[in-house]
PDB file of C-alpha atoms in Angstrom:
ATOM      1  CA  MET A   1     -32.903  36.830 -45.004  1.00 43.00           C
ATOM      2  CA  VAL A   2     -36.648  36.421 -45.455  1.00 44.00           C
ATOM      3  CA  GLY A   3     -37.534  37.958 -48.771  1.00 49.00           C
ATOM      4  CA  SER A   4     -41.302  37.807 -48.969  1.00 60.00           C
ATOM      5  CA  SER A   5     -44.463  37.432 -47.001  1.00 65.00           C
ATOM      6  CA  HIS A   6     -44.939  33.991 -48.591  1.00 66.00           C
ATOM      7  CA  GLU A   7     -41.741  32.750 -46.939  1.00 66.00           C
ATOM      8  CA  ALA A   8     -42.446  34.355 -43.581  1.00 66.00           C
ATOM      9  CA  LEU A   9     -45.995  32.994 -43.354  1.00 70.00           C
ATOM     10  CA  HIS A  10     -44.838  29.383 -43.271  1.00 69.00           C
ATOM     11  CA  ARG A  11     -41.318  29.744 -41.808  1.00 72.00           C
ATOM     12  CA  ILE A  12     -42.693  31.024 -38.520  1.00 75.00           C
ATOM     13  CA  PHE A  13     -43.791  27.420 -37.888  1.00 73.00           C
ATOM     14  CA  GLN A  14     -40.219  26.243 -38.387  1.00 73.00           C
ATOM     15  CA  LYS A  15     -39.137  28.712 -35.722  1.00 73.00           C
ATOM     16  CA  ASP A  16     -41.886  27.613 -33.294  1.00 77.00           C
ATOM     17  CA  PRO A  17     -43.391  24.287 -34.486  1.00 75.00           C
ATOM     18  CA  GLU A  18     -45.753  24.019 -31.510  1.00 79.00           C
ATOM     19  CA  LEU A  19     -47.472  27.229 -32.624  1.00 79.00           C
ATOM     20  CA  LEU A  20     -48.979  25.220 -35.463  1.00 75.00           C
ATOM     21  CA  THR A  21     -50.700  22.664 -33.241  1.00 79.00           C
ATOM     22  CA  ARG A  22     -51.828  25.417 -30.844  1.00 80.00           C
ATOM     23  CA  ALA A  23     -53.356  27.261 -33.776  1.00 78.00           C
ATOM     24  CA  LEU A  24     -55.179  24.129 -34.928  1.00 77.00           C
ATOM     25  CA  GLN A  25     -56.644  23.665 -31.472  1.00 79.00           C
ATOM     26  CA  ARG A  26     -57.412  27.279 -30.502  1.00 78.00           C
ATOM     27  CA  VAL A  27     -58.242  28.834 -33.871  1.00 79.00           C
ATOM     28  CA  LEU A  28     -59.832  25.992 -35.811  1.00 80.00           C
ATOM     29  CA  GLY A  29     -61.080  23.914 -32.898  1.00 82.00           C
ATOM     30  CA  VAL A  30     -59.390  20.811 -34.304  1.00 79.00           C
ATOM     31  CA  PRO A  31     -58.688  18.301 -31.493  1.00 79.00           C
ATOM     32  CA  PHE A  32     -55.133  17.620 -32.592  1.00 79.00           C
ATOM     33  CA  PRO A  33     -53.244  15.497 -30.036  1.00 82.00           C
ATOM     34  CA  ARG A  34     -50.594  17.302 -28.010  1.00 79.00           C
ATOM     35  CA  PRO A  35     -47.181  16.625 -29.598  1.00 81.00           C
ATOM     36  CA  THR A  36     -44.453  15.060 -27.499  1.00 80.00           C
ATOM     37  CA  GLU A  37     -41.866  15.862 -30.193  1.00 79.00           C
ATOM     38  CA  ILE A  38     -41.831  17.875 -33.437  1.00 77.00           C
ATOM     39  CA  ALA A  39     -39.101  17.713 -36.084  1.00 75.00           C
ATOM     40  CA  ALA A  40     -38.649  19.499 -39.420  1.00 74.00           C
ATOM     41  CA  LEU A  41     -38.348  17.271 -42.504  1.00 74.00           C
ATOM     42  CA  ASN A  42     -37.026  17.726 -46.040  1.00 73.00           C
ATOM     43  CA  VAL A  43     -39.599  19.711 -48.019  1.00 68.00           C
ATOM     44  CA  ASP A  44     -38.502  18.390 -51.445  1.00 69.00           C
ATOM     45  CA  LEU A  45     -41.050  15.930 -52.866  1.00 60.00           C
ATOM     46  CA  THR A  46     -39.418  15.585 -56.296  1.00 58.00           C
ATOM     47  CA  GLU A  47     -39.449  12.150 -57.899  1.00 55.00           C
ATOM     48  CA  ILE A  48     -37.708  10.877 -61.030  1.00 45.00           C
ATOM     49  CA  GLU A  49     -39.932  12.921 -63.363  1.00 50.00           C
ATOM     50  CA  PRO A  50     -38.559  16.380 -64.239  1.00 41.00           C
ATOM     51  CA  VAL A  51     -41.382  18.259 -62.485  1.00 43.00           C
ATOM     52  CA  GLU A  52     -40.234  19.583 -59.115  1.00 47.00           C
ATOM     53  CA  ARG A  53     -42.765  19.566 -56.285  1.00 67.00           C
ATOM     54  CA  ARG A  54     -41.835  21.237 -53.027  1.00 78.00           C
ATOM     55  CA  VAL A  55     -43.978  21.997 -50.000  1.00 83.00           C
ATOM     56  CA  ASP A  56     -43.390  25.186 -48.036  1.00 86.00           C
ATOM     57  CA  THR A  57     -42.861  23.675 -44.572  1.00 87.00           C
ATOM     58  CA  LEU A  58     -43.016  20.041 -43.476  1.00 88.00           C
ATOM     59  CA  LEU A  59     -43.025  18.988 -39.811  1.00 88.00           C
ATOM     60  CA  ARG A  60     -43.274  15.570 -38.168  1.00 89.00           C
ATOM     61  CA  ALA A  61     -45.317  15.605 -34.957  1.00 89.00           C
ATOM     62  CA  GLU A  62     -45.016  12.707 -32.530  1.00 90.00           C
ATOM     63  CA  THR A  63     -48.052  12.351 -30.250  1.00 89.00           C
ATOM     64  CA  ASP A  64     -49.416   9.755 -27.842  1.00 89.00           C
ATOM     65  CA  GLU A  65     -51.967   8.876 -30.518  1.00 88.00           C
ATOM     66  CA  GLY A  66     -49.485   8.427 -33.358  1.00 89.00           C
ATOM     67  CA  THR A  67     -47.199  10.289 -35.776  1.00 92.00           C
ATOM     68  CA  TYR A  68     -48.499  13.022 -38.076  1.00 93.00           C
ATOM     69  CA  LEU A  69     -46.947  15.002 -40.904  1.00 91.00           C
ATOM     70  CA  LEU A  70     -47.929  18.683 -40.829  1.00 90.00           C
ATOM     71  CA  VAL A  71     -47.804  20.062 -44.383  1.00 91.00           C
ATOM     72  CA  VAL A  72     -47.857  23.880 -44.280  1.00 90.00           C
ATOM     73  CA  GLU A  73     -48.599  25.838 -47.451  1.00 90.00           C
ATOM     74  CA  SER A  74     -48.464  29.656 -47.647  1.00 88.00           C
ATOM     75  CA  GLN A  75     -51.007  30.862 -50.191  1.00 89.00           C
ATOM     76  CA  GLY A  76     -51.214  34.423 -51.518  1.00 86.00           C
ATOM     77  CA  LYS A  77     -54.090  33.942 -53.954  1.00 89.00           C
ATOM     78  CA  ALA A  78     -56.356  31.282 -55.412  1.00 92.00           C
ATOM     79  CA  ASP A  79     -54.500  28.848 -57.664  1.00 91.00           C
ATOM     80  CA  GLU A  80     -56.500  26.016 -59.211  1.00 90.00           C
ATOM     81  CA  ARG A  81     -53.299  24.045 -59.896  1.00 88.00           C
ATOM     82  CA  LYS A  82     -53.231  23.306 -56.173  1.00 88.00           C
ATOM     83  CA  ARG A  83     -56.214  21.014 -56.718  1.00 86.00           C
ATOM     84  CA  GLY A  84     -53.720  18.636 -58.278  1.00 88.00           C
ATOM     85  CA  SER A  85     -50.544  19.330 -56.315  1.00 91.00           C
ATOM     86  CA  TRP A  86     -52.005  19.235 -52.783  1.00 93.00           C
ATOM     87  CA  PRO A  87     -53.498  15.726 -53.151  1.00 93.00           C
ATOM     88  CA  TYR A  88     -50.190  14.659 -54.688  1.00 91.00           C
ATOM     89  CA  TYR A  89     -48.246  16.005 -51.703  1.00 91.00           C
ATOM     90  CA  LEU A  90     -50.405  14.123 -49.225  1.00 93.00           C
ATOM     91  CA  SER A  91     -50.395  10.829 -51.130  1.00 93.00           C
ATOM     92  CA  TYR A  92     -46.652  10.963 -51.721  1.00 91.00           C
ATOM     93  CA  LEU A  93     -45.889  11.771 -48.082  1.00 91.00           C
ATOM     94  CA  TYR A  94     -48.128   8.993 -46.812  1.00 93.00           C
ATOM     95  CA  GLU A  95     -46.437   6.496 -49.118  1.00 91.00           C
ATOM     96  CA  LYS A  96     -42.941   7.705 -48.149  1.00 90.00           C
ATOM     97  CA  TYR A  97     -43.341   8.013 -44.364  1.00 90.00           C
ATOM     98  CA  ARG A  98     -46.342   5.736 -43.697  1.00 92.00           C
ATOM     99  CA  CYS A  99     -47.957   8.197 -41.295  1.00 91.00           C
ATOM    100  CA  GLU A 100     -50.939  10.509 -41.593  1.00 92.00           C
ATOM    101  CA  PRO A 101     -50.373  13.834 -43.450  1.00 94.00           C
ATOM    102  CA  VAL A 102     -52.357  16.944 -42.442  1.00 93.00           C
ATOM    103  CA  LEU A 103     -52.597  19.878 -44.871  1.00 94.00           C
ATOM    104  CA  ILE A 104     -52.607  23.388 -43.303  1.00 92.00           C
ATOM    105  CA  VAL A 105     -52.923  26.479 -45.502  1.00 92.00           C
ATOM    106  CA  ILE A 106     -52.073  29.954 -44.150  1.00 90.00           C
ATOM    107  CA  THR A 107     -53.036  33.170 -45.920  1.00 90.00           C
ATOM    108  CA  GLN A 108     -53.452  36.914 -45.355  1.00 87.00           C
ATOM    109  CA  SER A 109     -56.460  37.077 -47.683  1.00 88.00           C
ATOM    110  CA  GLY A 110     -60.023  36.342 -46.630  1.00 90.00           C
ATOM    111  CA  SER A 111     -61.083  35.433 -50.181  1.00 93.00           C
ATOM    112  CA  THR A 112     -58.080  33.116 -50.575  1.00 93.00           C
ATOM    113  CA  ALA A 113     -58.930  31.474 -47.249  1.00 93.00           C
ATOM    114  CA  LYS A 114     -62.484  30.839 -48.450  1.00 95.00           C
ATOM    115  CA  TRP A 115     -61.172  29.334 -51.701  1.00 95.00           C
ATOM    116  CA  ALA A 116     -58.568  27.166 -49.966  1.00 95.00           C
ATOM    117  CA  SER A 117     -61.081  25.755 -47.467  1.00 94.00           C
ATOM    118  CA  ARG A 118     -63.159  24.168 -50.234  1.00 94.00           C
ATOM    119  CA  PRO A 119     -62.729  20.364 -50.258  1.00 94.00           C
ATOM    120  CA  ILE A 120     -60.836  18.928 -53.228  1.00 93.00           C
ATOM    121  CA  ARG A 121     -62.751  15.920 -54.519  1.00 93.00           C
ATOM    122  CA  LEU A 122     -61.299  13.657 -57.208  1.00 90.00           C
ATOM    123  CA  GLY A 123     -63.567  11.164 -58.937  1.00 87.00           C
ATOM    124  CA  PHE A 124     -67.118  11.337 -60.267  1.00 79.00           C
ATOM    125  CA  PRO A 125     -70.156  12.843 -58.480  1.00 79.00           C
ATOM    126  CA  GLY A 126     -71.439  10.592 -55.724  1.00 80.00           C
ATOM    127  CA  TRP A 127     -68.248   8.540 -55.617  1.00 83.00           C
ATOM    128  CA  HIS A 128     -65.042  10.397 -54.848  1.00 87.00           C
ATOM    129  CA  SER A 129     -61.869   8.341 -54.991  1.00 89.00           C
ATOM    130  CA  LEU A 130     -59.991  10.977 -52.981  1.00 92.00           C
ATOM    131  CA  THR A 131     -61.126  13.932 -50.879  1.00 93.00           C
ATOM    132  CA  VAL A 132     -58.730  16.547 -49.461  1.00 94.00           C
ATOM    133  CA  ARG A 133     -59.957  18.985 -46.809  1.00 94.00           C
ATOM    134  CA  PRO A 134     -57.343  21.654 -46.036  1.00 95.00           C
ATOM    135  CA  LEU A 135     -57.263  23.301 -42.618  1.00 94.00           C
ATOM    136  CA  VAL A 136     -57.009  27.059 -43.248  1.00 94.00           C
ATOM    137  CA  LEU A 137     -55.584  29.807 -41.038  1.00 92.00           C
ATOM    138  CA  GLY A 138     -56.456  33.308 -42.221  1.00 90.00           C
ATOM    139  CA  PRO A 139     -57.710  36.739 -41.182  1.00 90.00           C
ATOM    140  CA  ASP A 140     -61.223  35.428 -40.533  1.00 91.00           C
ATOM    141  CA  ASN A 141     -60.197  32.953 -37.825  1.00 91.00           C
ATOM    142  CA  VAL A 142     -56.731  33.867 -36.513  1.00 91.00           C
ATOM    143  CA  PRO A 143     -57.400  36.019 -33.422  1.00 90.00           C
ATOM    144  CA  VAL A 144     -56.606  39.719 -33.441  1.00 90.00           C
ATOM    145  CA  ILE A 145     -54.205  40.196 -30.526  1.00 91.00           C
ATOM    146  CA  ALA A 146     -54.135  43.906 -29.774  1.00 90.00           C
ATOM    147  CA  ASP A 147     -53.726  43.658 -26.009  1.00 91.00           C
ATOM    148  CA  GLU A 148     -50.239  43.693 -24.471  1.00 90.00           C
ATOM    149  CA  LYS A 149     -51.049  41.076 -21.816  1.00 92.00           C
ATOM    150  CA  GLN A 150     -52.491  38.692 -24.408  1.00 92.00           C
ATOM    151  CA  ALA A 151     -49.466  39.206 -26.642  1.00 92.00           C
ATOM    152  CA  GLU A 152     -47.027  38.604 -23.787  1.00 91.00           C
ATOM    153  CA  ALA A 153     -48.903  35.429 -22.791  1.00 93.00           C
ATOM    154  CA  ASP A 154     -48.278  33.897 -26.235  1.00 92.00           C
ATOM    155  CA  PRO A 155     -45.750  35.962 -28.259  1.00 90.00           C
ATOM    156  CA  THR A 156     -45.586  33.575 -31.218  1.00 89.00           C
ATOM    157  CA  LEU A 157     -49.370  33.565 -31.625  1.00 91.00           C
ATOM    158  CA  ALA A 158     -49.169  37.361 -31.458  1.00 91.00           C
ATOM    159  CA  VAL A 159     -46.600  37.231 -34.278  1.00 89.00           C
ATOM    160  CA  LEU A 160     -48.989  35.100 -36.345  1.00 90.00           C
ATOM    161  CA  SER A 161     -51.757  37.615 -35.609  1.00 91.00           C
ATOM    162  CA  ALA A 162     -49.590  40.497 -36.845  1.00 89.00           C
ATOM    163  CA  MET A 163     -48.538  38.582 -39.959  1.00 86.00           C
ATOM    164  CA  THR A 164     -52.134  37.611 -40.799  1.00 87.00           C
ATOM    165  CA  HIS A 165     -53.856  40.915 -39.982  1.00 86.00           C
ATOM    166  CA  GLY A 166     -51.091  43.241 -41.193  1.00 73.00           C
ATOM    167  CA  ARG A 167     -53.379  44.633 -43.889  1.00 69.00           C
ATOM    168  CA  GLY A 168     -56.337  45.320 -41.612  1.00 62.00           C
ATOM    169  CA  PRO A 169     -57.496  48.503 -39.849  1.00 68.00           C
ATOM    170  CA  GLY A 170     -56.345  47.199 -36.459  1.00 75.00           C
ATOM    171  CA  ALA A 171     -52.729  46.725 -37.555  1.00 81.00           C
ATOM    172  CA  MET A 172     -51.361  49.594 -35.466  1.00 81.00           C
ATOM    173  CA  ALA A 173     -52.694  48.285 -32.131  1.00 86.00           C
ATOM    174  CA  ILE A 174     -51.566  44.737 -33.010  1.00 90.00           C
ATOM    175  CA  LEU A 175     -48.023  45.894 -33.773  1.00 89.00           C
ATOM    176  CA  GLU A 176     -47.716  47.954 -30.608  1.00 87.00           C
ATOM    177  CA  SER A 177     -48.821  44.968 -28.480  1.00 90.00           C
ATOM    178  CA  LEU A 178     -46.436  42.643 -30.308  1.00 90.00           C
ATOM    179  CA  ALA A 179     -43.495  45.046 -29.867  1.00 88.00           C
ATOM    180  CA  SER A 180     -44.130  44.922 -26.122  1.00 87.00           C
ATOM    181  CA  ALA A 181     -44.343  41.107 -26.162  1.00 90.00           C
ATOM    182  CA  LEU A 182     -41.061  40.684 -28.070  1.00 88.00           C
ATOM    183  CA  ARG A 183     -39.237  42.406 -25.230  1.00 85.00           C
ATOM    184  CA  THR A 184     -40.206  39.479 -22.975  1.00 88.00           C
ATOM    185  CA  ILE A 185     -38.528  36.710 -25.044  1.00 86.00           C
ATOM    186  CA  ASP A 186     -34.912  35.999 -25.964  1.00 82.00           C
ATOM    187  CA  SER A 187     -33.367  38.586 -28.263  1.00 78.00           C
ATOM    188  CA  ASP A 188     -32.406  36.190 -31.076  1.00 76.00           C
ATOM    189  CA  SER A 189     -35.953  34.839 -31.433  1.00 80.00           C
ATOM    190  CA  ALA A 190     -37.373  38.350 -31.152  1.00 83.00           C
ATOM    191  CA  ALA A 191     -35.125  39.557 -33.979  1.00 79.00           C
ATOM    192  CA  VAL A 192     -36.230  36.706 -36.264  1.00 80.00           C
ATOM    193  CA  PHE A 193     -39.897  37.339 -35.466  1.00 84.00           C
ATOM    194  CA  ALA A 194     -39.378  41.057 -36.129  1.00 84.00           C
ATOM    195  CA  GLN A 195     -38.205  40.255 -39.636  1.00 80.00           C
ATOM    196  CA  PHE A 196     -41.039  37.795 -40.295  1.00 82.00           C
ATOM    197  CA  VAL A 197     -43.536  40.540 -39.444  1.00 85.00           C
ATOM    198  CA  ASP A 198     -41.672  43.130 -41.534  1.00 82.00           C
ATOM    199  CA  SER A 199     -41.821  40.797 -44.551  1.00 79.00           C
ATOM    200  CA  CYS A 200     -45.594  40.392 -44.245  1.00 81.00           C
ATOM    201  CA  LEU A 201     -46.595  44.037 -43.844  1.00 81.00           C
ATOM    202  CA  ALA A 202     -47.841  45.257 -47.216  1.00 76.00           C
ATOM    203  CA  ASP A 203     -49.217  48.578 -45.999  1.00 77.00           C
ATOM    204  CA  PRO A 204     -46.387  51.193 -46.119  1.00 79.00           C
ATOM    205  CA  GLN A 205     -47.680  53.029 -43.041  1.00 79.00           C
ATOM    206  CA  ALA A 206     -47.853  49.834 -41.003  1.00 81.00           C
ATOM    207  CA  LYS A 207     -44.390  48.754 -42.167  1.00 81.00           C
ATOM    208  CA  GLN A 208     -42.878  52.135 -41.239  1.00 79.00           C
ATOM    209  CA  MET A 209     -44.563  52.062 -37.831  1.00 81.00           C
ATOM    210  CA  TRP A 210     -43.204  48.571 -37.208  1.00 82.00           C
ATOM    211  CA  ARG A 211     -39.685  49.656 -38.118  1.00 79.00           C
ATOM    212  CA  ASP A 212     -40.011  52.693 -35.872  1.00 76.00           C
ATOM    213  CA  LEU A 213     -41.075  50.428 -33.008  1.00 79.00           C
ATOM    214  CA  MET A 214     -38.194  48.056 -33.657  1.00 77.00           C
ATOM    215  CA  THR A 215     -35.529  50.764 -33.874  1.00 71.00           C
ATOM    216  CA  ALA A 216     -36.168  51.514 -30.218  1.00 59.00           C
ATOM    217  CA  VAL A 217     -35.219  47.957 -29.296  1.00 59.00           C
ATOM    218  CA  GLN A 218     -31.478  47.305 -28.965  1.00 51.00           C
ATOM    219  CA  TYR A 219     -31.486  43.677 -30.166  1.00 48.00           C
ATOM    220  CA  PHE A 220     -33.039  44.717 -33.469  1.00 51.00           C
ATOM    221  CA  TRP A 221     -29.817  46.354 -34.629  1.00 44.00           C
ATOM    222  CA  ARG A 222     -27.979  43.014 -34.577  1.00 50.00           C
ATOM    223  CA  HIS A 223     -30.386  41.546 -37.133  1.00 52.00           C
ATOM    224  CA  PRO A 224     -29.938  41.622 -40.959  1.00 56.00           C
ATOM    225  CA  LEU A 225     -33.198  43.564 -41.299  1.00 55.00           C
ATOM    226  CA  ALA A 226     -31.585  46.386 -39.341  1.00 53.00           C
ATOM    227  CA  GLU A 227     -28.846  46.729 -41.979  1.00 55.00           C
ATOM    228  CA  GLN A 228     -31.561  46.982 -44.627  1.00 59.00           C
ATOM    229  CA  VAL A 229     -33.261  49.740 -42.636  1.00 55.00           C
ATOM    230  CA  ARG A 230     -29.955  51.547 -42.079  1.00 56.00           C
ATOM    231  CA  GLU A 231     -29.081  51.373 -45.780  1.00 59.00           C
ATOM    232  CA  GLU A 232     -32.508  52.729 -46.706  1.00 61.00           C
ATOM    233  CA  GLY A 233     -31.945  55.572 -44.250  1.00 58.00           C
ATOM    234  CA  ARG A 234     -28.519  56.331 -45.710  1.00 65.00           C
ATOM    235  CA  GLU A 235     -29.961  56.315 -49.240  1.00 70.00           C
ATOM    236  CA  GLN A 236     -32.740  58.681 -48.190  1.00 73.00           C
ATOM    237  CA  GLY A 237     -30.155  60.964 -46.580  1.00 72.00           C
ATOM    238  CA  ARG A 238     -28.087  61.071 -49.783  1.00 76.00           C
ATOM    239  CA  LEU A 239     -31.178  61.913 -51.813  1.00 80.00           C
ATOM    240  CA  GLN A 240     -32.187  64.708 -49.448  1.00 83.00           C
ATOM    241  CA  LYS A 241     -28.705  66.253 -49.477  1.00 81.00           C
ATOM    242  CA  GLN A 242     -28.549  66.188 -53.266  1.00 83.00           C
ATOM    243  CA  GLN A 243     -32.029  67.707 -53.559  1.00 86.00           C
ATOM    244  CA  GLU A 244     -31.046  70.525 -51.185  1.00 85.00           C
ATOM    245  CA  MET A 245     -27.741  71.073 -53.001  1.00 81.00           C
ATOM    246  CA  THR A 246     -29.493  71.478 -56.357  1.00 85.00           C
ATOM    247  CA  LEU A 247     -31.853  74.133 -55.002  1.00 88.00           C
ATOM    248  CA  ARG A 248     -29.145  75.837 -52.953  1.00 82.00           C
ATOM    249  CA  VAL A 249     -26.871  76.311 -55.982  1.00 79.00           C
ATOM    250  CA  LEU A 250     -29.686  78.150 -57.788  1.00 85.00           C
ATOM    251  CA  GLU A 251     -30.392  80.298 -54.741  1.00 82.00           C
ATOM    252  CA  TRP A 252     -26.698  81.130 -54.237  1.00 72.00           C
ATOM    253  CA  ARG A 253     -26.551  82.312 -57.823  1.00 74.00           C
ATOM    254  CA  GLY A 254     -29.606  84.520 -57.318  1.00 82.00           C
ATOM    255  CA  ILE A 255     -31.825  82.542 -59.679  1.00 86.00           C
ATOM    256  CA  PRO A 256     -35.514  82.475 -58.640  1.00 88.00           C
ATOM    257  CA  VAL A 257     -36.849  78.962 -57.975  1.00 89.00           C
ATOM    258  CA  PRO A 258     -40.565  78.594 -58.861  1.00 89.00           C
ATOM    259  CA  ASP A 259     -42.684  76.231 -56.753  1.00 89.00           C
ATOM    260  CA  ALA A 260     -43.068  73.816 -59.674  1.00 89.00           C
ATOM    261  CA  VAL A 261     -39.290  73.458 -59.998  1.00 89.00           C
ATOM    262  CA  ARG A 262     -38.808  73.076 -56.236  1.00 90.00           C
ATOM    263  CA  GLU A 263     -41.522  70.415 -56.017  1.00 89.00           C
ATOM    264  CA  ARG A 264     -40.060  68.454 -58.926  1.00 89.00           C
ATOM    265  CA  VAL A 265     -36.582  68.462 -57.428  1.00 89.00           C
ATOM    266  CA  LEU A 266     -37.822  67.427 -53.974  1.00 89.00           C
ATOM    267  CA  ALA A 267     -39.949  64.646 -55.480  1.00 88.00           C
ATOM    268  CA  CYS A 268     -37.045  63.127 -57.430  1.00 87.00           C
ATOM    269  CA  GLU A 269     -35.657  59.902 -55.917  1.00 83.00           C
ATOM    270  CA  ASP A 270     -33.086  59.209 -58.649  1.00 85.00           C
ATOM    271  CA  LEU A 271     -29.654  60.174 -57.268  1.00 81.00           C
ATOM    272  CA  ASP A 272     -28.009  60.157 -60.711  1.00 83.00           C
ATOM    273  CA  GLN A 273     -30.679  62.491 -62.079  1.00 86.00           C
ATOM    274  CA  LEU A 274     -30.270  64.848 -59.129  1.00 85.00           C
ATOM    275  CA  GLU A 275     -26.519  65.005 -59.725  1.00 82.00           C
ATOM    276  CA  VAL A 276     -27.158  65.990 -63.371  1.00 85.00           C
ATOM    277  CA  TRP A 277     -29.535  68.752 -62.232  1.00 88.00           C
ATOM    278  CA  THR A 278     -26.974  70.020 -59.718  1.00 82.00           C
ATOM    279  CA  GLN A 279     -24.345  70.309 -62.463  1.00 79.00           C
ATOM    280  CA  ARG A 280     -26.815  72.196 -64.670  1.00 84.00           C
ATOM    281  CA  ALA A 281     -27.661  74.530 -61.778  1.00 83.00           C
ATOM    282  CA  VAL A 282     -24.044  75.781 -61.810  1.00 73.00           C
ATOM    283  CA  HIS A 283     -24.447  77.230 -65.331  1.00 77.00           C
ATOM    284  CA  ALA A 284     -28.204  77.783 -65.654  1.00 82.00           C
ATOM    285  CA  THR A 285     -29.646  81.261 -66.179  1.00 86.00           C
ATOM    286  CA  ASP A 286     -33.184  80.065 -65.434  1.00 88.00           C
ATOM    287  CA  ALA A 287     -34.348  77.368 -63.025  1.00 88.00           C
ATOM    288  CA  ALA A 288     -36.304  75.618 -65.784  1.00 88.00           C
ATOM    289  CA  GLU A 289     -33.003  74.896 -67.560  1.00 87.00           C
ATOM    290  CA  LEU A 290     -32.440  72.061 -65.065  1.00 87.00           C
ATOM    291  CA  PHE A 291     -34.873  70.017 -67.127  1.00 87.00           C
ATOM    292  CA  THR A 292     -33.413  70.765 -70.546  1.00 79.00           C
ATOM    293  CA  ASP A 293     -33.786  67.878 -73.031  1.00 70.00           C
ATOM    294  CA  GLU A 294     -36.169  66.027 -70.674  1.00 61.00           C
TER     295      GLU A 294
END
């Protein structure tokens, strides 16, 4: 199961490799030749030395103009070590496969996108032995797709839009349009895309809205993310019942419950702690005794 937004941001291109070349053409205006075939390759670039180097996603694109390697890197923040590793990736891949590597960086951060788009020049001023110019997809150039018809016309680009702009003010409209678009594609792909988006949503409100939208869709409940949502719901239900039980025991025994005590009990999300308070409520003579020795 996808565990982070870093993974989701590059794995979407493994699910729909042609999305990457469409994004290069439509978003960045790069005249990349139309692929006739795209295949995923081993991402491990480790050599004999003990340092492991691994790209996020690596695709081979066959076109009428030649074969290209699409190196996709998901980047959460600026990391100056990439100034050494990215040139290494490209040089190693060219030597291994003898075809042209293309570096694509995808990020949810505008400042990271600006940093990543800076050319990497190795050598001395005026004579660079090697220059690397990453192609960057980020919130400043990936289109905001908040219209249902646009989303349905290209669902995977709509997924990329939601993943990239999930932190922005327009997230709600984007997610609603995407939810509509996912109903138009096969259920297995839709379920995978639903989880990619869930992994990338950092804003709690946006994440909850997305889960609410997905719970209304039948295919969602066959996906591993659904079990995570169900378990979270069960956990929340257990907490709520224990909170209510603690307060109810005091009320049954005729013990007044001040607002401060009620608020503290209802705010507690530690089930073990709530069980301790419930046991104390059985013998307490004052509501404040729930918190004895704390």
